[in-house]
XYZ file of C-alpha atoms in Angstrom:
724
model
C 18.216 -17.453 -46.284
C 21.983 -17.294 -46.479
C 23.281 -18.810 -43.642
C 26.484 -16.357 -43.877
C 26.101 -14.043 -41.141
C 25.150 -17.152 -38.858
C 28.305 -18.554 -39.264
C 30.306 -15.417 -39.023
C 28.668 -14.146 -35.840
C 29.407 -18.166 -34.406
C 33.099 -18.187 -35.837
C 33.237 -14.737 -33.989
C 32.177 -15.984 -31.040
C 34.257 -19.291 -30.882
C 38.151 -16.912 -31.680
C 36.733 -14.583 -28.595
C 35.087 -16.958 -25.983
C 37.585 -16.561 -23.712
C 37.069 -12.515 -23.381
C 33.546 -13.171 -23.714
C 33.906 -15.977 -20.867
C 36.018 -13.170 -18.574
C 33.459 -10.327 -19.552
C 30.458 -12.885 -18.285
C 32.520 -13.299 -14.665
C 32.690 -9.203 -14.117
C 29.938 -8.624 -14.901
C 28.337 -11.735 -12.150
C 31.470 -10.107 -10.002
C 30.039 -6.846 -10.185
C 26.703 -8.246 -9.364
C 27.596 -9.766 -6.436
C 30.328 -6.995 -4.720
C 27.204 -4.390 -5.464
C 24.716 -6.568 -3.411
C 27.754 -7.156 -0.786
C 28.193 -3.515 -0.673
C 24.896 -2.741 -0.410
C 24.819 -4.620 2.889
C 27.467 -2.715 4.098
C 25.646 0.353 3.081
C 22.841 -0.511 4.982
C 24.786 0.072 8.294
C 25.780 3.310 7.184
C 23.077 5.398 9.055
C 23.177 4.706 12.750
C 22.218 7.720 14.366
C 21.531 6.502 17.844
C 17.920 8.553 18.273
C 17.019 6.754 14.730
C 16.101 10.652 13.509
C 13.453 10.686 15.782
C 13.211 14.500 17.046
C 10.985 16.019 20.201
C 8.229 18.064 19.322
C 6.855 21.237 21.530
C 3.224 22.196 20.687
C 2.416 19.685 17.991
C -0.925 18.758 16.660
C -3.648 18.666 19.309
C -0.918 20.135 21.808
C 1.164 17.189 22.130
C 4.548 17.956 23.154
C 6.923 15.052 23.585
C 10.555 14.346 24.039
C 12.796 12.459 21.827
C 10.750 9.141 20.986
C 12.246 5.781 22.672
C 12.239 2.386 20.912
C 11.456 -0.953 22.341
C 13.691 -3.681 21.752
C 11.808 -5.147 18.647
C 15.056 -6.906 17.301
C 16.189 -4.041 14.926
C 19.077 -1.779 15.847
C 19.250 2.017 14.463
C 20.756 1.583 11.336
C 18.263 -1.344 10.782
C 15.039 0.716 11.210
C 16.524 3.652 9.196
C 17.310 1.455 6.216
C 13.629 0.168 6.796
C 12.423 4.162 7.010
C 14.302 5.361 4.005
C 15.088 2.253 1.323
C 13.320 2.977 -1.541
C 10.874 1.083 -3.699
C 10.464 3.233 -6.674
C 7.576 5.736 -5.507
C 7.011 8.917 -7.107
C 4.891 10.964 -5.467
C 5.989 14.010 -7.419
C 9.821 15.687 -8.013
C 11.962 15.950 -5.573
C 13.027 19.297 -6.396
C 9.121 20.639 -6.040
C 8.912 18.653 -2.712
C 11.609 20.118 -0.652
C 10.511 23.998 -2.129
C 6.759 23.944 -1.879
C 5.272 25.964 0.527
C 2.376 25.913 2.177
C -1.178 27.177 0.754
C -1.501 29.848 3.294
C 2.142 29.949 4.609
C 5.582 30.884 3.407
C 6.161 27.811 5.695
C 7.397 24.670 3.873
C 4.799 22.186 3.372
C 7.288 19.451 4.706
C 8.232 21.069 7.858
C 8.157 19.256 10.653
C 4.817 20.347 12.452
C 3.139 19.833 8.774
C 3.549 16.793 8.871
C 3.236 16.047 12.583
C -0.794 17.417 11.496
C -1.070 14.978 8.976
C 0.412 12.392 11.745
C 3.347 11.464 9.709
C 6.234 11.545 11.909
C 8.627 13.991 11.990
C 12.695 13.245 11.536
C 16.123 14.694 11.405
C 18.674 14.907 8.586
C 20.274 11.627 8.851
C 22.687 10.177 6.166
C 20.037 8.307 4.364
C 17.257 11.339 4.502
C 19.948 14.678 4.268
C 16.757 16.709 4.004
C 14.719 15.551 7.166
C 11.482 13.894 5.613
C 9.699 12.305 7.989
C 9.160 8.459 8.155
C 8.253 6.947 5.000
C 9.448 9.967 2.378
C 12.564 9.544 0.502
C 14.279 10.717 -2.646
C 13.547 8.274 -5.195
C 15.352 7.871 -8.374
C 13.684 7.212 -12.380
C 15.191 7.552 -15.634
C 17.809 9.994 -14.251
C 14.879 12.109 -12.331
C 14.748 12.429 -8.563
C 11.337 12.085 -7.085
C 9.581 12.438 -3.451
C 7.976 9.028 -3.062
C 6.302 6.604 0.422
C 8.368 3.612 1.734
C 6.353 0.948 3.751
C 7.650 2.648 6.895
C 5.060 5.861 6.041
C 2.121 3.404 6.519
C 4.071 0.526 8.899
C 5.586 3.005 11.321
C 3.812 3.957 14.976
C 4.282 5.653 18.132
C 2.362 6.365 21.273
C 2.697 9.173 23.812
C 2.121 8.911 27.291
C 2.848 12.095 29.689
C 5.251 13.620 27.781
C 7.178 10.619 26.734
C 6.786 8.795 23.049
C 7.480 5.312 21.443
C 8.304 4.319 18.257
C 6.882 1.523 16.845
C 8.698 -0.176 14.020
C 6.153 -2.118 11.699
C 3.316 -0.553 13.853
C 0.294 0.956 11.960
C 0.405 4.881 11.253
C -1.609 7.422 12.190
C -1.140 8.964 9.111
C -3.975 10.644 7.198
C -3.262 10.490 3.490
C -6.239 11.651 2.154
C -6.208 15.677 3.940
C -2.408 15.140 2.845
C -3.085 14.618 -0.906
C -5.639 17.416 -0.728
C -3.718 19.726 1.132
C -0.662 18.781 -1.245
C -2.778 19.962 -4.529
C -4.149 23.202 -3.085
C -0.242 24.231 -2.179
C 0.839 23.467 -5.822
C -1.546 25.081 -6.866
C -1.253 28.533 -4.733
C 2.587 28.171 -6.169
C 1.497 28.250 -9.494
C -0.393 31.518 -9.152
C 1.979 34.725 -9.935
C 3.341 36.282 -6.977
C 6.135 36.131 -4.366
C 4.808 32.990 -3.474
C 5.359 31.979 -6.784
C 9.034 33.894 -6.843
C 10.157 32.161 -3.537
C 9.197 28.722 -5.275
C 10.996 28.988 -8.408
C 14.064 30.714 -6.533
C 14.387 27.960 -4.129
C 14.196 24.689 -7.041
C 16.711 26.493 -9.008
C 18.853 27.011 -6.332
C 18.913 23.287 -5.990
C 20.375 23.144 -9.529
C 19.174 19.802 -9.779
C 16.430 18.404 -12.184
C 16.033 21.985 -13.531
C 17.401 24.483 -15.337
C 14.696 27.758 -16.054
C 11.463 29.076 -14.118
C 9.886 27.766 -17.410
C 10.831 24.391 -16.713
C 10.142 24.465 -13.013
C 6.358 26.342 -13.948
C 5.659 23.523 -16.391
C 6.359 20.697 -14.332
C 4.641 22.123 -11.184
C 1.250 22.225 -13.505
C 2.102 18.740 -14.680
C 2.265 17.124 -11.379
C -0.224 18.789 -9.880
C -2.960 18.075 -12.634
C -1.916 14.259 -11.950
C -1.997 14.954 -7.858
C -5.707 16.225 -8.830
C -6.778 13.498 -11.103
C -5.542 10.833 -8.023
C -8.007 12.601 -5.377
C -10.905 12.917 -8.072
C -10.753 9.265 -8.788
C -10.833 8.396 -6.017
C -12.775 10.796 -4.245
C -15.135 9.179 -1.020
C -18.666 9.809 0.533
C -16.447 8.067 3.406
C -14.105 10.161 5.763
C -11.115 8.089 7.071
C -9.691 10.116 8.721
C -6.679 9.064 10.719
C -5.097 5.554 10.504
C -6.754 3.953 8.469
C -6.699 3.834 4.411
C -8.700 2.113 1.689
C -5.828 0.744 -0.132
C -7.157 -1.655 -2.193
C -9.305 0.496 -3.369
C -6.813 2.965 -4.635
C -4.849 0.507 -6.137
C -7.801 -1.075 -8.011
C -8.281 2.617 -9.549
C -4.657 2.836 -10.204
C -4.364 -0.627 -12.206
C -8.161 0.167 -13.943
C -6.444 3.645 -15.123
C -3.475 2.190 -16.353
C -5.264 -1.072 -18.700
C -8.064 1.101 -19.914
C -8.151 1.335 -23.574
C -9.495 4.102 -25.745
C -12.470 2.091 -26.823
C -13.478 1.375 -24.023
C -13.021 5.087 -22.109
C -15.558 5.844 -24.926
C -18.186 2.917 -24.694
C -17.869 3.832 -20.405
C -18.530 7.789 -21.164
C -20.925 7.388 -23.555
C -23.107 4.890 -21.124
C -22.527 7.130 -18.242
C -25.657 8.532 -16.726
C -27.589 10.991 -14.698
C -29.659 10.161 -11.561
C -32.694 10.597 -14.287
C -31.153 8.250 -16.750
C -30.002 10.243 -18.976
C -26.398 11.056 -20.376
C -24.304 12.342 -19.244
C -21.969 13.398 -22.139
C -22.901 12.844 -25.973
C -21.287 10.905 -28.098
C -19.784 14.108 -30.075
C -18.496 15.470 -26.264
C -16.918 11.810 -25.793
C -15.049 12.010 -28.806
C -13.396 15.334 -28.480
C -12.881 14.946 -24.852
C -10.775 11.463 -26.388
C -9.304 13.100 -28.926
C -5.972 12.343 -28.918
C -5.371 10.121 -26.674
C -3.837 6.678 -27.283
C -5.642 3.464 -28.662
C -4.690 1.039 -26.435
C -3.556 2.097 -23.149
C -4.829 5.677 -21.762
C -1.189 7.484 -19.927
C -1.542 9.213 -16.897
C -0.906 12.879 -18.429
C -3.586 11.778 -20.982
C -5.744 10.820 -17.866
C -5.167 14.198 -16.483
C -6.019 15.893 -19.983
C -9.223 13.842 -19.818
C -10.105 15.300 -16.746
C -9.465 18.958 -17.036
C -11.438 18.711 -21.110
C -13.990 17.188 -19.131
C -14.398 20.372 -16.500
C -13.970 22.358 -19.486
C -16.477 24.955 -20.912
C -14.255 25.890 -23.866
C -14.658 24.535 -26.907
C -17.199 22.325 -27.319
C -15.788 20.600 -23.999
C -19.245 19.408 -21.484
C -17.718 21.435 -18.755
C -19.178 19.041 -15.942
C -19.686 20.358 -12.518
C -18.029 18.358 -9.347
C -20.965 15.985 -9.271
C -21.061 15.518 -12.968
C -17.977 14.266 -12.856
C -17.842 11.751 -9.857
C -20.825 10.368 -11.497
C -18.633 9.578 -14.890
C -15.847 8.473 -12.613
C -18.285 6.087 -11.623
C -18.259 4.711 -14.817
C -14.622 4.346 -15.086
C -13.471 3.445 -11.742
C -15.202 2.109 -7.994
C -15.487 4.578 -5.501
C -12.820 3.740 -2.523
C -15.373 3.268 0.298
C -13.964 0.847 2.593
C -10.964 2.082 5.008
C -9.333 -0.210 7.118
C -6.703 0.410 9.755
C -2.913 0.080 8.579
C -1.629 -3.539 9.235
C 1.245 -3.814 11.568
C 4.060 -5.933 10.058
C 5.697 -8.018 12.650
C 5.282 -11.532 11.870
C 4.419 -10.490 8.610
C 6.918 -12.746 6.712
C 6.268 -15.506 9.004
C 2.526 -15.765 7.986
C 1.069 -18.088 5.532
C -1.817 -15.064 4.228
C -2.078 -11.297 4.632
C -4.251 -8.617 4.287
C -7.028 -8.725 5.987
C -9.540 -10.596 3.942
C -6.834 -13.248 2.958
C -6.176 -11.635 -0.349
C -2.204 -12.538 -0.602
C -0.782 -15.894 -0.231
C 2.590 -15.551 0.954
C 4.001 -18.601 -0.049
C 6.851 -18.964 -2.949
C 7.345 -15.598 -4.663
C 3.701 -13.794 -3.644
C 5.182 -11.420 -0.856
C 7.342 -10.059 -4.261
C 4.030 -9.568 -5.603
C 2.062 -7.789 -3.130
C 5.053 -5.551 -2.453
C 4.679 -4.485 -6.005
C 1.153 -4.197 -6.162
C 1.539 -2.233 -3.028
C 4.021 0.253 -4.916
C 1.588 0.103 -7.964
C -0.794 2.084 -5.011
C 1.428 4.211 -3.474
C 2.681 6.233 -6.759
C 4.587 3.906 -8.483
C 5.631 5.310 -11.854
C 3.364 2.689 -14.884
C 4.960 3.432 -17.734
C 3.127 0.729 -19.450
C 2.780 0.582 -22.842
C 1.176 -1.647 -25.960
C 4.643 -2.819 -28.323
C 4.573 -4.787 -31.116
C 6.930 -8.180 -30.432
C 6.928 -11.757 -31.069
C 7.330 -12.798 -27.138
C 7.942 -11.367 -23.650
C 8.253 -12.979 -20.247
C 5.714 -10.719 -19.006
C 3.571 -11.276 -22.017
C 3.559 -15.173 -21.704
C 3.123 -14.722 -17.665
C 0.035 -12.205 -17.818
C -1.478 -15.131 -20.673
C -0.752 -12.645 -23.586
C 0.954 -14.911 -25.629
C 1.645 -18.236 -25.470
C 5.095 -19.666 -25.726
C 4.973 -22.766 -28.021
C 2.724 -20.350 -29.677
C 5.083 -17.707 -30.143
C 8.314 -19.952 -31.509
C 5.356 -21.450 -33.872
C 4.574 -18.053 -35.244
C 8.027 -16.974 -35.224
C 8.880 -19.307 -37.451
C 5.955 -18.996 -39.523
C 6.985 -15.012 -40.078
C 11.097 -16.228 -40.888
C 9.369 -18.624 -43.875
C 6.986 -16.339 -45.550
C 8.822 -13.233 -44.190
C 6.341 -10.934 -42.624
C 6.981 -10.045 -38.856
C 5.079 -12.000 -36.868
C 4.585 -9.571 -34.366
C 1.738 -9.056 -31.535
C 0.826 -6.647 -29.138
C 2.122 -6.832 -26.125
C 1.905 -5.006 -23.236
C 5.102 -3.607 -21.688
C 5.131 -3.297 -18.059
C 8.147 -1.049 -17.667
C 7.987 0.790 -14.488
C 9.728 2.596 -11.369
C 8.749 -0.434 -8.963
C 11.999 -1.429 -7.351
C 11.826 -5.173 -7.690
C 15.385 -5.606 -5.618
C 14.514 -3.663 -2.971
C 11.606 -4.236 -2.261
C 12.792 -8.306 -1.788
C 15.115 -6.829 0.554
C 12.503 -5.392 2.626
C 10.589 -8.281 3.284
C 13.808 -10.068 4.050
C 14.505 -7.602 6.105
C 11.021 -7.455 8.001
C 11.806 -11.373 9.401
C 13.618 -9.892 11.864
C 11.425 -7.943 13.187
C 9.508 -8.470 15.824
C 6.409 -7.347 18.120
C 6.628 -4.835 20.808
C 6.658 -5.887 24.550
C 4.621 -3.663 26.896
C 6.948 -1.363 28.604
C 6.422 -1.364 32.225
C 8.627 1.048 32.860
C 6.699 3.596 31.198
C 3.100 2.287 31.438
C 2.924 0.715 34.583
C 3.805 -3.241 35.856
C 1.553 -5.652 34.807
C -0.420 -7.353 37.465
C 0.849 -10.911 36.883
C -2.532 -12.591 39.607
C -5.301 -10.725 36.835
C -3.061 -12.163 33.797
C -2.698 -15.639 35.164
C -6.780 -15.319 35.204
C -7.514 -13.607 31.967
C -5.165 -16.673 30.906
C -7.799 -19.100 31.338
C -10.140 -16.906 29.557
C -8.379 -16.291 26.538
C -7.494 -19.565 26.121
C -11.626 -20.503 26.462
C -12.536 -17.799 24.057
C -9.577 -16.482 21.855
C -6.634 -18.712 21.388
C -8.836 -20.831 18.917
C -8.664 -18.142 16.384
C -5.889 -16.172 17.756
C -2.814 -18.893 18.337
C -0.099 -17.515 20.842
C 3.260 -17.489 19.513
C 6.932 -16.752 20.728
C 7.976 -13.704 19.097
C 11.816 -14.995 19.683
C 11.373 -17.993 17.501
C 12.949 -17.590 14.269
C 11.392 -20.238 12.532
C 7.628 -19.357 13.810
C 4.822 -20.022 11.580
C 1.511 -17.891 11.842
C -1.598 -18.646 10.397
C -4.261 -16.874 9.560
C -8.034 -18.136 10.421
C -10.116 -16.958 8.008
C -13.817 -15.858 9.417
C -16.645 -15.338 6.656
C -17.754 -12.043 7.035
C -21.432 -13.461 8.208
C -19.954 -15.161 10.821
C -17.811 -12.780 12.730
C -20.462 -9.945 11.564
C -17.651 -6.984 11.489
C -18.356 -4.242 8.693
C -18.191 -6.470 5.713
C -17.707 -3.686 2.657
C -14.137 -4.360 2.520
C -14.210 -7.671 1.900
C -17.440 -7.245 -0.442
C -15.357 -4.588 -2.356
C -12.495 -7.095 -3.017
C -14.743 -9.289 -4.356
C -17.288 -7.534 -6.365
C -16.135 -4.301 -7.595
C -15.301 -4.925 -11.250
C -13.260 -2.256 -14.319
C -12.911 -2.776 -17.865
C -9.387 -5.200 -18.444
C -8.015 -3.175 -21.446
C -5.855 -5.483 -23.245
C -5.949 -8.720 -21.116
C -9.559 -8.935 -22.657
C -9.903 -12.714 -23.369
C -6.494 -13.716 -21.742
C -6.387 -17.068 -20.002
C -6.004 -16.403 -16.330
C -5.352 -19.020 -13.656
C -7.747 -18.926 -10.534
C -7.529 -21.469 -7.451
C -10.040 -23.484 -9.030
C -8.731 -23.628 -12.692
C -8.466 -21.125 -15.479
C -10.923 -18.182 -16.753
C -10.763 -15.992 -19.691
C -11.004 -12.784 -18.247
C -14.142 -10.768 -19.680
C -13.667 -7.175 -21.226
C -15.381 -6.292 -17.809
C -14.130 -8.391 -15.116
C -13.273 -8.309 -11.242
C -10.364 -5.952 -10.648
C -8.794 -8.541 -8.007
C -8.336 -10.489 -11.468
C -7.314 -7.208 -13.017
C -4.369 -6.571 -10.424
C -3.384 -10.324 -10.632
C -2.243 -10.306 -14.421
C -0.495 -6.796 -14.237
C 1.081 -7.436 -10.772
C 2.471 -10.775 -12.769
C 3.172 -8.164 -15.484
C 5.636 -6.104 -13.248
C 7.238 -8.391 -11.297
C 8.389 -10.182 -15.077
C 9.863 -7.327 -15.730
C 13.085 -6.189 -15.013
C 14.752 -3.056 -13.963
C 14.479 -0.091 -17.425
C 17.405 1.687 -14.969
C 19.429 -1.031 -15.347
C 22.379 -1.848 -18.148
C 20.777 -4.405 -20.387
C 22.986 -8.075 -18.650
C 22.869 -6.288 -15.316
C 19.303 -5.650 -15.278
C 19.098 -9.623 -15.802
C 21.128 -11.049 -13.773
C 19.535 -8.469 -10.895
C 16.258 -9.620 -12.207
C 17.109 -13.552 -11.713
C 18.464 -13.095 -8.479
C 15.413 -11.441 -7.373
C 13.129 -13.886 -8.134
C 15.290 -16.770 -7.203
C 15.997 -14.863 -3.335
C 12.269 -14.713 -3.489
C 11.495 -17.588 -3.812
C 14.331 -19.944 -1.996
C 14.396 -17.449 1.201
C 10.843 -17.831 1.246
C 9.871 -20.830 4.161
C 6.297 -20.317 3.719
C 4.857 -23.244 1.616
C 2.024 -22.940 -0.851
C -1.229 -24.485 1.471
C -4.847 -23.871 1.916
C -6.298 -21.202 4.168
C -7.763 -22.750 7.646
C -11.051 -21.298 9.312
C -14.707 -21.311 8.950
C -14.875 -19.246 5.908
C -16.397 -20.496 2.454
C -14.700 -21.913 -0.348
C -14.137 -20.448 -3.900
C -16.190 -22.185 -6.369
C -15.854 -21.969 -10.408
C -18.994 -20.384 -9.896
C -17.343 -17.475 -7.361
C -13.376 -18.162 -7.880
C -13.140 -15.151 -5.464
C -15.633 -16.462 -2.227
C -12.572 -17.047 0.059
C -11.970 -13.562 -0.334
C -15.179 -12.585 1.444
C -14.123 -13.036 4.700
C -11.558 -11.751 7.554
C -8.196 -12.783 8.767
C -7.535 -13.468 12.920
C -4.146 -13.568 13.148
C -1.517 -13.829 16.613
C -2.291 -11.180 19.143
C 1.644 -10.423 19.954
C 2.268 -6.531 20.482
C -1.611 -6.013 19.916
C -1.296 -3.618 22.867
C 0.331 -1.301 20.145
C -2.039 -1.221 17.305
C -4.834 0.496 18.443
C -7.694 1.851 17.005
C -9.343 -2.071 16.304
C -10.832 -4.111 13.992
C -10.187 -4.065 10.380
C -11.602 -0.867 9.913
C -10.436 1.261 12.994
C -14.159 1.312 14.595
C -13.622 0.391 17.992
C -10.740 2.820 20.096
C -9.671 0.317 22.685
C -9.622 -3.566 23.891
C -11.401 -2.703 26.445
C -13.952 -1.285 24.688
C -14.248 -4.168 21.881
C -14.966 -6.442 24.783
C -18.069 -4.702 24.935
C -21.218 -5.079 22.818
C -22.357 -3.447 20.206
C -25.718 -0.904 21.460
C -28.510 -2.301 19.721
C -31.800 -0.537 19.270
C -33.868 -2.653 21.942
C -30.755 -2.596 24.398
C -30.959 -0.894 28.010
C -29.828 2.441 28.018
C -28.136 1.848 31.326
C -25.039 -0.576 29.662
C -21.966 -0.695 29.058
C -21.384 -0.086 24.984
C -18.964 0.001 22.505
C -18.571 4.029 21.667
C -20.654 4.858 18.705
C -18.952 7.883 17.859
C -15.271 8.496 19.166
C -12.532 11.019 18.422
C -8.910 9.880 16.457
C -5.840 11.249 16.046
C -4.396 11.944 19.581
C -1.195 9.476 19.903
C -1.752 10.139 23.339
C -1.858 6.153 25.476
C -4.112 5.447 27.472
C -3.015 1.895 29.173
C -5.692 1.030 31.339
C -8.206 0.392 28.292
C -5.194 -0.146 26.128
C -6.016 2.455 23.215
C -5.492 6.066 22.248
C -7.478 8.900 24.073
C -10.289 9.656 22.506
C -12.028 12.385 24.127
C -11.412 15.670 25.300
C -9.135 17.049 21.903
C -10.780 18.138 18.512
C -9.972 15.623 16.188
C -11.384 13.500 13.230
C -14.744 12.672 14.785
C -15.325 8.839 13.517
C -18.994 8.247 13.605
C -19.988 4.465 13.194
C -22.963 5.006 11.657
C -22.491 3.938 8.079
C -21.097 1.103 6.117
C -17.485 0.382 6.207
C -17.644 2.627 9.137
C -20.188 -0.467 11.360
C -18.659 -1.244 14.924
C -20.564 -4.093 15.126
C -19.551 -7.577 14.632
C -16.488 -9.899 16.923
C -18.844 -9.538 19.529
C -17.602 -12.871 21.344
C -16.504 -11.318 24.861
C -20.198 -10.431 24.668
C -21.717 -13.454 23.900
C -23.450 -12.143 20.792
C -21.361 -14.066 17.787
C -21.891 -17.343 17.244
C -18.860 -20.050 17.977
C -17.191 -21.899 15.074
C -17.688 -24.601 17.397
C -20.808 -23.878 18.563
C -19.980 -23.568 22.111
C -22.108 -21.484 24.414
C -20.817 -19.086 26.815
C -21.867 -16.354 28.926
C -20.830 -12.693 28.325
C -18.055 -11.497 30.488
C -17.997 -9.402 33.759
C -16.846 -6.796 34.280
C -13.966 -8.109 36.264
C -13.234 -11.101 33.569
C -12.718 -7.920 31.200
C -10.093 -6.399 33.260
C -8.045 -10.448 33.654
C -8.773 -10.743 30.269
C -7.261 -6.724 29.091
C -4.301 -7.589 31.608
C -3.491 -11.016 30.300
C -3.210 -9.004 26.563
C -0.458 -6.939 27.809
C 2.029 -9.887 27.929
C 1.774 -10.655 24.398
């Protein structure tokens, strides 16, 4: 093999080393200038109302003045930056969302009153939000095109109303009903596809923006394409469990998005052929399966191809099976898992200071863990996943995801150079719209967020004598799991105490699903994956938790495709470095009363729920992880059992959700007297049992026997909780 080309290259590098050095310095300098400019840019949107607006006669007849904010450590510009910082989410093209009308009206789908119906928080136009989208909806850009996507704030900004006044809670749980929002969005898009005046208005409005579209046909083709994607998402995630307001099965939906984007054609063929009806017979013949999968990519099935598969399954033309909705959902169950365990949106204060996060502690918050966690979240909320199998000898993402070994790749490459063969392997490239730089910035931003304190000027003064008595009750009954922290301590660490689902007794569905849900692993079959108790070989059918961990590492290891080559890698290294060095949480074992992971069950510790500090708990109703108890006072009551007397005080088994009107006595939202979502606590996923320590019906970890709280003790404890 001639060495002349290599000699020429070395000679050229040596001759121009000064200019190369200057160029590299310029690149590094431009990166840091850009980062510094980003810090300055964060302060440009400083509307004193933080974009909030008053609402007159909104959902459930609620009217309120322009919302106020409590002292939570953020200035107006810091709140607005959090609301409007993109993370790589792309629900649909931005121009289409801006122009889209409601299904049965010429009013815009994004209008303030319509967004209020779904309990998203309406906003006025500000610098970062020129079109006045609600909190957490923004313009995001990927590969030169604009999209409407979600930010963290869409699910993690709350509001409480009281007698015409409103308080915005940064980092608080949203009241949002995302499921109805997405179904109505689909219906609105279908309506705009029908010829007529509505379609004409829509097309004219899109073209008037003079942005991503140049012709009517281009607009309608794009609308049809994205309507199919929204419809696909709704079908894949259809659940017999109604979510209602203030909760979402986020993990179930993230799991399904992952399975959708790793499944290969061979595995899809096998699963479709094995789908059976209630009588035990096949739903599809082998011939129908092959026709449905005709032309589909062999290695990874893409979004558009999955939409095409759904369309073919429902079609009666050209020999397609013509499935009805029931049959289609049965086929769905063969490919995916039903997301039937909705949980409350977690509050975000102290999240950057926590050792483990998520309701079941699935995410270790140490080192670069937060970057991986946030990447998984964007996978769930519509990040564009342009994953594809490519032929290459090595990639960092391929190495970290177990697709190729480092030394093995070097050895194979050297052998291929000698033999003259390419020596490449098929490795998944994790190209996506996910913005790792912003995810790291957002996590860092949350460090300064503090819990909201009880607003005595609005809700009334705290009775300090009652609170003092309640403090003693809290110390005896609650503090062993829910430790008290100083919200102003920058160096605070929040320890999540894990309680086994068998111990705490609350609805087990979410925790069980996180461990038991499985799916086909696609290209990651027979790769080695680490767990807390050793490496495992991923099987063809594997726990989705395992597959999610794999693909999250792959995305984190993939630089931003929207940046030019050198900047792409410099930003990537900076992001990983900052994620590691800016995170003061170190790896540690979980604490609490739970079953540890074993080699036989490496995910067993996830069969538990996390207790965390209760500062700001007053602003986070409804309660328990699944939102099945409306107020803190009701949480102190027992769940009514069949043999309990009728005249006792019990948790409500049915109540309304959706109102933001606050009850400062019981500490929760109004749950009677309006026509909201009727929450019934009778089925798995919705159960309101467990965590009955106040009623002395849940066994304590220390074995201590205590009597049920008296009525006076309940009110004393409630009063103390207001002080946290």
